[in-house]
Each structure stands twice: as C-alpha cells, then as structure tokens.
C-alpha cells in the first residue's frame, strides 16, 4: 500500500526550515498568529491599486470591446437568465462556442445589482488581490513576517498579475485565487483541500483542465496516489470534452475555434518540436516567469504545475501567446510563488542563500514594475481626460439606452452594458438590412483594429454611410443615426 509523504509541517519540524531550534519555531508561530492583519493590509493595498488602474483606464476610454465589452455582454446575459450571448462577436453569438467559461455566471447576481462594466473590473481586482492572502499566510508560518511580506508584495506587483489587470477583464481572473489556493494546499500536504480548490478550474477555461491534471500528478507523486490519479484523469477528460464536444457544439462553424490553421505542408515532428523553443522570446518569457521569485521556484517540484500552460502557449503558432503581454501569464504567477515558498518550507534553500534570492526577486519585480503596466498609475494620461475623451463621452451620451449600435473597438466597452453593441468592422456584412443598427459611432484614431474594412470606408466616405445621417464629427469621432426610410446600408 502506498504511504503518503508526511505533511510539509512535519518536514519543517524535521529540517528546522522555520528557524533554528525551538526559538525559531516559536518565532514562526508567533509571527503566524499576528499575521492576518498585515496580509489583509497588503491584499487591500493591491486591490486599491488594481482597481484604480483598471477603472481609470475605462474612464478614459482605453478599454476595448475586445475584451471588456464582450465579457460585459456575457455576464449581462447570465444576469438575464439567458445563454451567454455577445453581439460583439456576432449576431446571437453564443460565447460557449468560443471559450468554456461558465464560472462567469457567478458574477450575474452582482451585475444584476450594479449593471456596469465597472462591476467586472471591481470583481477582477478583488479576485486577484485576495490571492495574496493564502500565499502570505503560508510564508509567515514557515519563515516569519519579513519573508511573508517579500512573498506577498513581490507576487502582487508581479508582471503577470499586472498584465491581467491592465488589459480589460478576462475569465482567468477566477483562476488566480483558485490556483493559488490549490497549489498552496498541495505544497502544505493538505491533499483534500488541494483537490477541492483545483476542480473548479475546469469551469474557468478549457485549457485549465491541463493545469488540474498537473496538480493531480503532483498529488499522486507526493500524496495519496489514487486521489491524484483520479484528479489528473478528470482534468484531462474535462479539457477533452470541452474542446472536442462542448465548444464545437456551440460554435457557428462546428469546431473548436483555436485549432492551429491548416497548412499545405505538414512539418515533421522534429521541426514542430524545435519550433516550440523558437523564437527566443519564448525563452525570455520562461525566464521572466520564475525570475520574480529570485529563482527560488525552480527548487520546488511544484513549479512543474506551470508546464502545461507554457507548453500549449509555446507550441501554438499564435505569437501573442509567446510573450509577456496580455493575461496569459496570470495563472502562472500563483504557481511559481507558491513553489518559492514551498522550496523554503521544505528546506531546499539554505539559509545563507535565502536573502540573496529574495533580493534578486525584489530587483526583478522593481524593474518589471517600470516595464509592465503598474507604472501606469503614475502616468498623467491615467488621471487626466483629454479633449478627445471629453468629445467621445459627449457623443456617446447622445446614444439612448437600449439602442442598437455599431461601434469601433475602444468605444464599444463604454456601450456594452446599456445598449446592444456590435463591432463596426462586422457591419454591414453581418446584418440583414432590416436589422442594421440604429446608431454607428467610429473613432478614426482607434488603431486597435487596423484591418477594419468598414472603418477605412467610413474615414474616406462623405458624409459617412448611405442610409445614415451624420449627427456629430468631433476629434475624429463620427456619430451617425439611421434615417427612417433610408436606403439599404452598404459601403460597396
């Protein structure tokens, strides 16, 4: 019969990782007993920072229809007890054909009370900030207050979390605290809790079943083997069912939307394997994932839980997955920081090397704060409203609640909670003439979708669009209203 490994607390008592002798253990216990308040303060501080960054970006029209507008429409649909439709993706587009994220339904009651895109940003900030608490609590138990402060502040300010907050809203915000809780529980040898916290990850996004499987593999390796194997099988099965059955069922073309594009010539296995390690940006991303921990994470087997996410990203042909931008690395930050604490908890880091490693991690975090989005809090554009923003707000205010609108990307998020808005680039091709939107608003300075044929036509046409009359043209922003009895909307 397989005998589970002793809990981490037992390992700490055997190795003395929490301090030297009885005095060290008593100091760690004392620090742990006093620590809930500092952990809450650090989490509250990051909640405020995340909230200010995301809400100010929305206030000055820097958020986008892709993706804040889309997620606003999804949560609004759930709050109205309908399928998660998003008109920004297309007329009556069920987004369960795009990504598998039913966990977003948990936001519906809050949205019902506060029907605004700001609601999503507040919830995302709270989800990210609360994940600081279990990490700091564990760090305080095994090494005291200073180590816990280093872990919590470095994690909260890490570039992966900052990128999540910066680029609108994403469902992976739910994965951040769930992953942190599960990995911390696994590192502490609390196997049942690790499993319970891992299972809901399969409701966040289709690829996270692979992360669940990795957690299961770790549990099978270090803890109860049968439980770990069952969790691993569940995670793989969840991803397979979601990608091969659920998503194709709801997708308009009947297939998973993110399979690699078909090519005329299939590359050999060796070529494909080599491609997973090239270009060098992938190496830089892998380095930056563990660097904020002062490379302590690589001393713990928990870091292997990050492998599935890095593997599918680097194997993809989509270059957006390779780098450090957007939200793709947010789920990796809880794993590597929990791994760093685990390395210390299990005595894998000699005491003489802990301080230098923490200093390296702090230096990396300090540098990435200035190269990644948190520094935007100190930028004047975050706090000032330009004449362009004021003009946009005044034109947006002319569109009544409940109207149908075709909008450029950066203005769509402002309309998502109170109108039926679609991307102007889909119009008029995706709409029958009788269902053409009542309003069209287009920002000619919006460069977020340079391939928008409709947008280029609007910029060059005069007065704007057949069947519509021009209501306003300020700061490069065109507002048009459909004329009653007007001609069929067409740009060609």
Coordinates of C-alpha atoms in Angstrom, one line a residue:
X1 CA 0.0 0.0 0.0
X2 CA 1.2 3.5 -0.9
X3 CA 2.1 5.6 2.1
X4 CA 1.6 9.4 1.6
X5 CA 4.5 11.7 2.2
X6 CA 4.5 13.4 5.5
X7 CA 2.9 16.9 5.6
X8 CA 5.0 19.9 4.9
X9 CA 4.6 20.9 8.6
X10 CA 6.3 17.6 9.6
X11 CA 9.1 18.2 7.1
X12 CA 9.6 21.6 8.6
X13 CA 9.9 20.2 12.1
X14 CA 12.5 17.7 10.8
X15 CA 14.6 20.1 8.8
X16 CA 14.2 23.2 11.0
X17 CA 13.1 25.2 8.0
X18 CA 11.1 27.6 10.1
X19 CA 14.0 28.7 12.2
X20 CA 16.9 27.4 14.3
X21 CA 15.7 25.2 17.1
X22 CA 12.8 25.8 19.5
X23 CA 13.2 29.6 19.4
X24 CA 12.9 29.7 15.7
X25 CA 9.7 27.6 15.7
X26 CA 8.2 29.7 18.4
X27 CA 9.1 32.9 16.5
X28 CA 7.4 31.5 13.3
X29 CA 4.3 30.5 15.3
X30 CA 4.1 33.9 16.9
X31 CA 4.5 35.7 13.6
X32 CA 1.8 33.5 12.1
X33 CA -0.6 34.3 14.9
X34 CA -0.1 38.0 14.3
X35 CA 0.0 37.9 10.6
X36 CA -3.6 38.0 9.3
X37 CA -3.8 41.8 9.7
X38 CA -0.7 42.5 7.6
X39 CA -1.8 40.0 5.0
X40 CA -5.2 41.8 4.7
X41 CA -3.5 45.2 4.5
X42 CA -1.2 44.1 1.7
X43 CA -4.1 42.5 -0.2
X44 CA -6.2 45.6 0.4
X45 CA -3.4 47.8 -0.9
X46 CA -3.2 45.8 -4.1
X47 CA -6.9 45.7 -4.5
X48 CA -6.9 49.5 -4.5
X49 CA -4.0 49.7 -7.0
X50 CA -5.7 47.2 -9.3
X51 CA -9.0 49.0 -9.0
X52 CA -7.5 52.4 -9.8
X53 CA -5.6 51.1 -12.7
X54 CA -8.4 49.3 -14.4
X55 CA -11.2 51.8 -13.7
X56 CA -9.2 54.8 -14.7
X57 CA -8.4 53.1 -18.0
X58 CA -12.0 52.5 -18.5
X59 CA -12.9 56.1 -17.6
X60 CA -10.5 57.5 -20.3
X61 CA -11.8 55.1 -22.9
X62 CA -8.7 52.9 -23.1
X63 CA -10.6 49.7 -22.5
X64 CA -12.0 47.8 -25.6
X65 CA -14.9 45.9 -26.9
X66 CA -12.4 43.0 -27.3
X67 CA -12.5 42.0 -24.4
X68 CA -14.2 44.1 -21.7
X69 CA -17.3 44.7 -23.9
X70 CA -17.6 41.0 -24.8
X71 CA -17.4 39.9 -21.1
X72 CA -19.8 42.6 -20.1
X73 CA -22.3 41.2 -22.6
X74 CA -21.7 37.6 -21.4
X75 CA -22.3 38.5 -17.7
X76 CA -25.3 40.6 -18.6
X77 CA -26.8 37.6 -20.5
X78 CA -26.3 35.4 -17.5
X79 CA -27.9 38.1 -15.3
X80 CA -31.0 37.9 -17.6
X81 CA -31.0 34.1 -17.3
X82 CA -30.1 33.5 -21.0
X83 CA -27.3 31.8 -22.7
X84 CA -24.0 33.9 -22.7
X85 CA -24.5 35.8 -25.9
X86 CA -22.2 38.6 -27.2
X87 CA -23.3 40.7 -30.1
X88 CA -19.7 42.0 -30.4
X89 CA -18.7 38.5 -31.5
X90 CA -21.7 38.5 -34.0
X91 CA -25.5 38.4 -34.0
X92 CA -26.8 35.9 -31.4
X93 CA -23.2 34.6 -30.9
X94 CA -23.2 32.1 -28.0
X95 CA -19.7 32.6 -26.5
X96 CA -19.7 29.0 -25.2
X97 CA -18.6 28.3 -28.8
X98 CA -15.6 30.5 -28.3
X99 CA -14.2 29.7 -24.8
X100 CA -15.6 27.5 -22.0
X101 CA -16.2 29.9 -19.1
X102 CA -19.5 29.1 -17.3
X103 CA -17.9 30.3 -14.0
X104 CA -18.7 33.8 -15.2
X105 CA -22.3 33.1 -14.2
X106 CA -21.2 33.7 -10.6
X107 CA -20.9 37.4 -11.4
X108 CA -24.5 37.6 -12.6
X109 CA -26.1 38.4 -9.2
X110 CA -23.6 41.3 -8.7
X111 CA -24.2 42.6 -12.2
X112 CA -27.9 42.4 -11.7
X113 CA -27.5 44.9 -8.8
X114 CA -24.7 47.0 -10.5
X115 CA -25.2 46.7 -14.3
X116 CA -22.0 48.2 -15.5
X117 CA -18.6 47.2 -17.0
X118 CA -17.1 48.7 -13.8
X119 CA -18.6 45.8 -11.9
X120 CA -16.4 43.3 -13.8
X121 CA -13.3 45.4 -13.2
X122 CA -14.1 45.6 -9.4
X123 CA -14.6 41.9 -9.2
X124 CA -11.4 41.2 -11.1
X125 CA -9.4 43.4 -8.8
X126 CA -10.8 41.6 -5.8
X127 CA -10.1 38.1 -7.2
X128 CA -6.5 39.0 -7.9
X129 CA -5.9 40.8 -4.6
X130 CA -7.5 38.1 -2.4
X131 CA -5.0 35.5 -3.8
X132 CA -2.2 37.3 -1.9
X133 CA -3.6 36.2 1.5
X134 CA -3.0 32.4 1.3
X135 CA 0.5 32.9 0.0
X136 CA 1.4 35.3 2.8
X137 CA -0.2 33.2 5.5
X138 CA 1.8 30.2 4.4
X139 CA 5.0 32.2 4.1
X140 CA 4.5 33.7 7.6
X141 CA 4.0 30.3 9.1
X142 CA 7.3 28.8 7.8
X143 CA 9.6 31.8 7.9
X144 CA 8.0 34.8 9.6
X145 CA 6.8 38.3 8.8
X146 CA 9.6 39.6 6.6
X147 CA 9.6 36.6 4.3
X148 CA 5.8 36.8 4.0
X149 CA 5.9 40.5 3.1
X150 CA 8.5 39.8 0.4
X151 CA 6.4 37.0 -1.0
X152 CA 3.1 38.9 -0.9
X153 CA 4.4 42.2 -2.3
X154 CA 6.5 40.5 -5.0
X155 CA 3.6 38.4 -6.1
X156 CA 1.1 41.3 -6.0
X157 CA 3.3 43.5 -8.0
X158 CA 4.4 40.7 -10.4
X159 CA 4.2 41.5 -14.1
X160 CA 1.8 38.6 -14.9
X161 CA -0.8 39.9 -12.5
X162 CA -0.3 43.4 -13.7
X163 CA -0.9 42.4 -17.3
X164 CA -4.2 40.8 -16.3
X165 CA -5.4 43.9 -14.6
X166 CA -4.2 46.2 -17.4
X167 CA -5.9 44.5 -20.4
X168 CA -9.5 44.8 -19.6
X169 CA -11.2 41.8 -18.0
X170 CA -10.8 38.1 -18.5
X171 CA -12.2 34.9 -17.1
X172 CA -8.8 33.8 -15.9
X173 CA -9.2 36.3 -13.0
X174 CA -11.2 33.4 -11.3
X175 CA -8.2 31.0 -11.9
X176 CA -5.8 33.2 -10.0
X177 CA -7.2 32.6 -6.4
X178 CA -8.3 29.1 -7.2
X179 CA -4.8 28.1 -8.5
X180 CA -3.1 29.8 -5.5
X181 CA -5.3 28.0 -3.0
X182 CA -4.9 24.6 -4.7
X183 CA -1.1 24.8 -5.1
X184 CA -0.6 26.2 -1.6
X185 CA -2.7 23.4 -0.2
X186 CA -0.7 20.8 -2.2
X187 CA 2.6 22.3 -1.1
X188 CA 1.4 22.1 2.6
X189 CA 0.4 18.5 2.1
X190 CA -3.3 19.2 2.5
X191 CA -4.4 17.0 -0.3
X192 CA -8.1 17.1 0.0
X193 CA -8.2 20.9 0.0
X194 CA -5.8 20.9 -3.0
X195 CA -8.2 18.8 -5.0
X196 CA -11.3 20.7 -3.9
X197 CA -9.8 24.0 -5.0
X198 CA -8.5 22.6 -8.3
X199 CA -11.7 21.1 -9.6
X200 CA -13.5 24.5 -10.3
X201 CA -10.6 25.5 -12.6
X202 CA -12.3 23.3 -15.3
X203 CA -15.1 25.8 -15.3
X204 CA -12.9 28.8 -16.0
X205 CA -11.3 28.0 -19.4
X206 CA -10.9 24.9 -21.5
X207 CA -7.1 24.7 -21.2
X208 CA -7.1 24.8 -17.4
X209 CA -8.1 21.2 -17.2
X210 CA -4.4 20.5 -18.0
X211 CA -3.4 22.5 -15.0
X212 CA -5.8 20.5 -12.9
X213 CA -4.2 17.3 -14.4
X214 CA -0.7 18.7 -13.4
X215 CA -2.0 19.3 -9.8
X216 CA -3.3 15.7 -9.8
X217 CA 0.0 14.4 -11.0
X218 CA 1.7 16.2 -8.1
X219 CA -0.8 14.8 -5.6
X220 CA -0.2 11.3 -7.0
X221 CA 3.5 11.8 -6.7
X222 CA 3.7 13.3 -3.2
X223 CA 0.4 12.3 -1.6
X224 CA -2.4 9.8 -2.0
X225 CA -1.8 8.2 -5.3
X226 CA -5.3 7.1 -6.2
X227 CA -6.7 10.6 -5.4
X228 CA -4.1 12.2 -7.6
X229 CA -4.6 9.9 -10.5
X230 CA -8.3 10.5 -10.4
X231 CA -7.8 14.2 -10.4
X232 CA -5.4 14.0 -13.3
X233 CA -7.8 11.9 -15.3
X234 CA -10.6 14.3 -14.5
X235 CA -8.6 17.3 -15.7
X236 CA -7.6 15.7 -19.0
X237 CA -11.1 14.5 -19.6
X238 CA -12.6 17.9 -18.8
X239 CA -10.3 19.6 -21.4
X240 CA -11.0 17.0 -24.0
X241 CA -14.8 17.2 -23.5
X242 CA -14.8 21.0 -23.6
X243 CA -12.6 21.3 -26.7
X244 CA -14.0 18.4 -28.7
X245 CA -17.6 18.3 -27.7
X246 CA -19.0 21.4 -25.9
X247 CA -17.2 24.2 -27.8
X248 CA -17.7 22.7 -31.3
X249 CA -21.4 22.2 -30.4
X250 CA -22.0 25.9 -29.8
X251 CA -19.5 27.3 -32.3
X252 CA -21.2 28.6 -35.6
X253 CA -18.8 26.5 -37.8
X254 CA -19.0 23.4 -35.6
X255 CA -15.4 23.2 -34.4
X256 CA -13.0 24.4 -31.7
X257 CA -12.1 28.0 -32.8
X258 CA -8.5 27.9 -31.8
X259 CA -7.0 24.9 -33.5
X260 CA -3.8 25.7 -35.4
X261 CA -4.6 26.8 -39.0
X262 CA -4.3 24.1 -41.7
X263 CA -1.2 24.4 -43.9
X264 CA -0.4 22.9 -47.2
X265 CA 2.6 21.1 -45.9
X266 CA 2.8 19.4 -42.5
X267 CA 6.0 19.9 -40.7
X268 CA 7.8 16.9 -39.3
X269 CA 7.8 16.0 -35.6
X270 CA 11.3 17.2 -35.1
X271 CA 10.6 20.5 -36.8
X272 CA 7.5 21.0 -34.7
X273 CA 9.4 20.2 -31.5
X274 CA 12.1 22.6 -32.4
X275 CA 9.5 25.3 -33.1
X276 CA 8.3 25.1 -29.5
X277 CA 11.7 26.5 -28.4
X278 CA 11.9 29.3 -31.0
X279 CA 11.9 32.3 -31.4
X280 CA 13.9 33.4 -28.4
X281 CA 11.0 35.4 -26.9
X282 CA 9.8 32.1 -25.5
X283 CA 13.0 31.7 -23.5
X284 CA 12.7 35.2 -22.2
X285 CA 9.1 34.6 -21.1
X286 CA 10.1 31.4 -19.3
X287 CA 12.9 33.2 -17.6
X288 CA 10.7 36.1 -16.5
X289 CA 8.1 33.7 -15.1
X290 CA 10.5 32.4 -12.4
X291 CA 12.8 35.5 -12.1
X292 CA 10.4 37.4 -9.7
X293 CA 10.8 34.6 -7.2
X294 CA 14.6 35.1 -7.2
X295 CA 14.6 31.6 -9.0
X296 CA 13.5 30.0 -5.7
X297 CA 10.6 28.5 -7.6
X298 CA 12.9 26.2 -9.6
X299 CA 14.0 24.5 -6.4
X300 CA 10.5 23.1 -5.8
X301 CA 8.7 20.4 -7.8
X302 CA 5.5 22.5 -7.6
X303 CA 6.9 24.6 -10.4
X304 CA 6.2 21.7 -12.8
X305 CA 2.4 22.5 -12.5
X306 CA 3.2 25.5 -14.8
X307 CA 4.5 23.3 -17.6
X308 CA 1.1 22.6 -19.3
X309 CA 0.3 26.3 -19.7
X310 CA 3.8 27.1 -21.0
X311 CA 3.7 24.1 -23.3
X312 CA 0.5 24.9 -25.1
X313 CA 1.4 28.5 -25.4
X314 CA 4.9 27.8 -26.9
X315 CA 3.6 25.1 -29.2
X316 CA 1.0 27.5 -30.6
X317 CA 1.5 29.3 -33.9
X318 CA 0.0 32.4 -32.4
X319 CA 2.8 34.9 -31.5
X320 CA 0.6 36.6 -28.9
X321 CA 0.9 33.5 -26.7
X322 CA 4.7 33.6 -26.7
X323 CA 5.5 36.9 -24.9
X324 CA 4.6 38.6 -21.6
X325 CA 1.7 40.7 -22.8
X326 CA -2.0 40.3 -22.0
X327 CA -3.4 37.9 -19.4
X328 CA -1.8 34.6 -20.5
X329 CA 0.7 34.5 -17.7
X330 CA -1.6 35.5 -14.8
X331 CA -2.3 31.8 -13.9
X332 CA 1.5 31.1 -13.7
X333 CA 2.2 33.7 -11.0
X334 CA 0.4 31.8 -8.2
X335 CA 2.2 28.6 -9.2
X336 CA 5.8 30.0 -9.1
X337 CA 5.3 32.0 -6.0
X338 CA 3.8 29.0 -4.1
X339 CA 6.7 27.0 -5.4
X340 CA 9.1 29.5 -4.0
X341 CA 7.5 29.3 -0.5
X342 CA 7.4 25.5 -0.8
X343 CA 11.2 25.5 -1.6
X344 CA 11.9 27.3 1.7
X345 CA 9.3 25.3 3.7
X346 CA 10.9 22.0 2.8
X347 CA 14.5 23.1 3.4
X348 CA 15.6 23.1 -0.2
X349 CA 17.0 26.6 0.2
X350 CA 20.0 27.0 2.6
X351 CA 19.5 30.0 5.0
X352 CA 22.6 31.7 3.6
X353 CA 21.1 31.7 0.1
X354 CA 17.6 32.9 1.0
X355 CA 18.3 36.6 1.4
X356 CA 20.3 36.9 -1.9
X357 CA 17.5 35.1 -3.7
X358 CA 14.9 37.4 -2.2
X359 CA 16.9 40.5 -3.2
X360 CA 17.2 39.2 -6.7
X361 CA 13.5 38.7 -6.9
X362 CA 12.8 42.1 -5.4
X363 CA 15.1 43.7 -8.0
X364 CA 13.3 41.9 -10.9
X365 CA 10.0 43.0 -9.5
X366 CA 11.2 46.6 -9.2
X367 CA 12.4 46.6 -12.8
X368 CA 9.3 45.0 -14.2
X369 CA 7.0 47.4 -12.4
X370 CA 8.5 50.1 -14.8
X371 CA 8.4 47.9 -17.9
X372 CA 4.9 46.5 -17.3
X373 CA 1.6 48.1 -16.6
X374 CA 1.6 49.0 -12.8
X375 CA 3.7 52.1 -13.6
X376 CA 0.7 53.4 -15.5
X377 CA -0.7 54.5 -12.1
X378 CA 2.0 57.2 -12.1
X379 CA 1.3 58.4 -15.7
X380 CA -0.6 61.6 -16.2
X381 CA -2.7 60.1 -19.0
X382 CA -4.2 57.8 -16.5
X383 CA -5.6 60.6 -14.4
X384 CA -6.4 63.3 -17.0
X385 CA -9.2 63.5 -19.5
X386 CA -8.1 64.9 -22.9
X387 CA -10.4 66.8 -25.2
X388 CA -10.7 63.6 -27.3
X389 CA -12.0 61.7 -24.3
X390 CA -14.5 64.5 -23.5
X391 CA -15.7 64.6 -27.1
X392 CA -16.2 60.9 -27.1
X393 CA -18.1 61.0 -23.9
X394 CA -20.4 63.7 -25.2
X395 CA -21.1 61.8 -28.4
X396 CA -21.7 58.5 -26.6
X397 CA -24.2 60.3 -24.3
X398 CA -26.3 61.0 -27.4
X399 CA -27.0 57.3 -27.9
X400 CA -30.0 56.3 -25.8
X401 CA -30.1 53.3 -23.6
X402 CA -31.4 50.1 -25.3
X403 CA -30.4 51.2 -28.7
X404 CA -28.6 49.1 -31.3
X405 CA -25.1 50.4 -32.1
X406 CA -22.1 49.5 -34.3
X407 CA -19.0 50.9 -32.6
X408 CA -15.3 51.0 -33.0
X409 CA -13.3 48.8 -30.6
X410 CA -12.3 51.4 -28.0
X411 CA -15.8 52.8 -27.7
X412 CA -17.7 49.5 -27.6
X413 CA -16.8 48.8 -23.9
X414 CA -18.5 52.1 -22.9
X415 CA -21.7 51.0 -24.5
X416 CA -21.8 47.3 -23.7
X417 CA -23.9 47.5 -20.5
X418 CA -26.6 49.8 -21.8
X419 CA -27.0 49.1 -25.5
X420 CA -26.8 46.2 -27.9
X421 CA -23.5 47.0 -29.5
X422 CA -21.5 45.2 -32.2
X423 CA -18.1 45.8 -33.7
X424 CA -18.3 48.3 -36.5
X425 CA -16.0 46.1 -38.5
X426 CA -18.7 43.4 -38.7
X427 CA -21.2 45.9 -40.1
X428 CA -22.9 45.9 -42.6
X429 CA -21.9 42.4 -43.8
X430 CA -23.1 40.5 -40.7
X431 CA -26.5 42.2 -40.6
X432 CA -29.6 42.0 -42.8
X433 CA -30.8 45.4 -43.9
X434 CA -33.9 45.4 -41.6
X435 CA -31.6 44.6 -38.6
X436 CA -29.0 47.3 -39.3
X437 CA -28.1 49.1 -36.1
X438 CA -29.8 52.4 -35.3
X439 CA -26.5 54.1 -34.5
X440 CA -22.9 54.0 -35.7
X441 CA -20.0 55.5 -33.8
X442 CA -16.5 55.3 -35.1
X443 CA -13.2 56.7 -33.8
X444 CA -10.9 57.3 -36.7
X445 CA -7.9 57.5 -34.2
X446 CA -8.6 54.0 -32.9
X447 CA -5.7 51.8 -34.3
X448 CA -6.6 48.7 -32.3
X449 CA -8.1 47.1 -35.5
X450 CA -6.1 48.3 -38.5
X451 CA -7.6 45.7 -40.8
X452 CA -11.2 47.0 -40.4
X453 CA -12.5 47.5 -43.9
X454 CA -15.7 49.2 -42.7
X455 CA -13.6 51.7 -40.6
X456 CA -11.5 52.7 -43.5
X457 CA -14.5 53.2 -45.7
X458 CA -16.1 55.4 -43.1
X459 CA -13.0 57.5 -42.9
X460 CA -12.9 58.1 -46.6
X461 CA -16.7 58.3 -47.4
X462 CA -18.7 61.6 -47.3
X463 CA -20.9 62.3 -45.5
X464 CA -20.4 58.9 -43.9
X465 CA -22.7 56.0 -44.6
X466 CA -25.7 55.5 -47.0
X467 CA -28.9 55.3 -45.1
X468 CA -27.5 57.3 -42.1
X469 CA -27.2 60.9 -41.3
X470 CA -24.2 62.5 -39.6
X471 CA -25.0 63.6 -36.1
X472 CA -21.6 64.7 -34.9
X473 CA -18.0 64.7 -36.0
X474 CA -15.6 65.8 -33.2
X475 CA -11.9 65.0 -32.6
X476 CA -12.0 62.4 -35.4
X477 CA -15.1 60.6 -33.9
X478 CA -18.1 60.1 -36.2
X479 CA -21.6 59.6 -34.8
X480 CA -24.3 58.6 -37.3
X481 CA -28.0 57.8 -36.9
X482 CA -30.0 55.7 -39.2
X483 CA -32.6 57.7 -41.2
X484 CA -36.1 56.4 -41.2
X485 CA -36.9 55.0 -44.6
X486 CA -33.3 55.4 -45.7
X487 CA -31.6 53.3 -48.3
X488 CA -30.1 49.9 -47.5
X489 CA -26.9 50.4 -45.6
X490 CA -24.0 49.5 -47.7
X491 CA -20.4 50.6 -48.1
X492 CA -19.8 48.9 -51.5

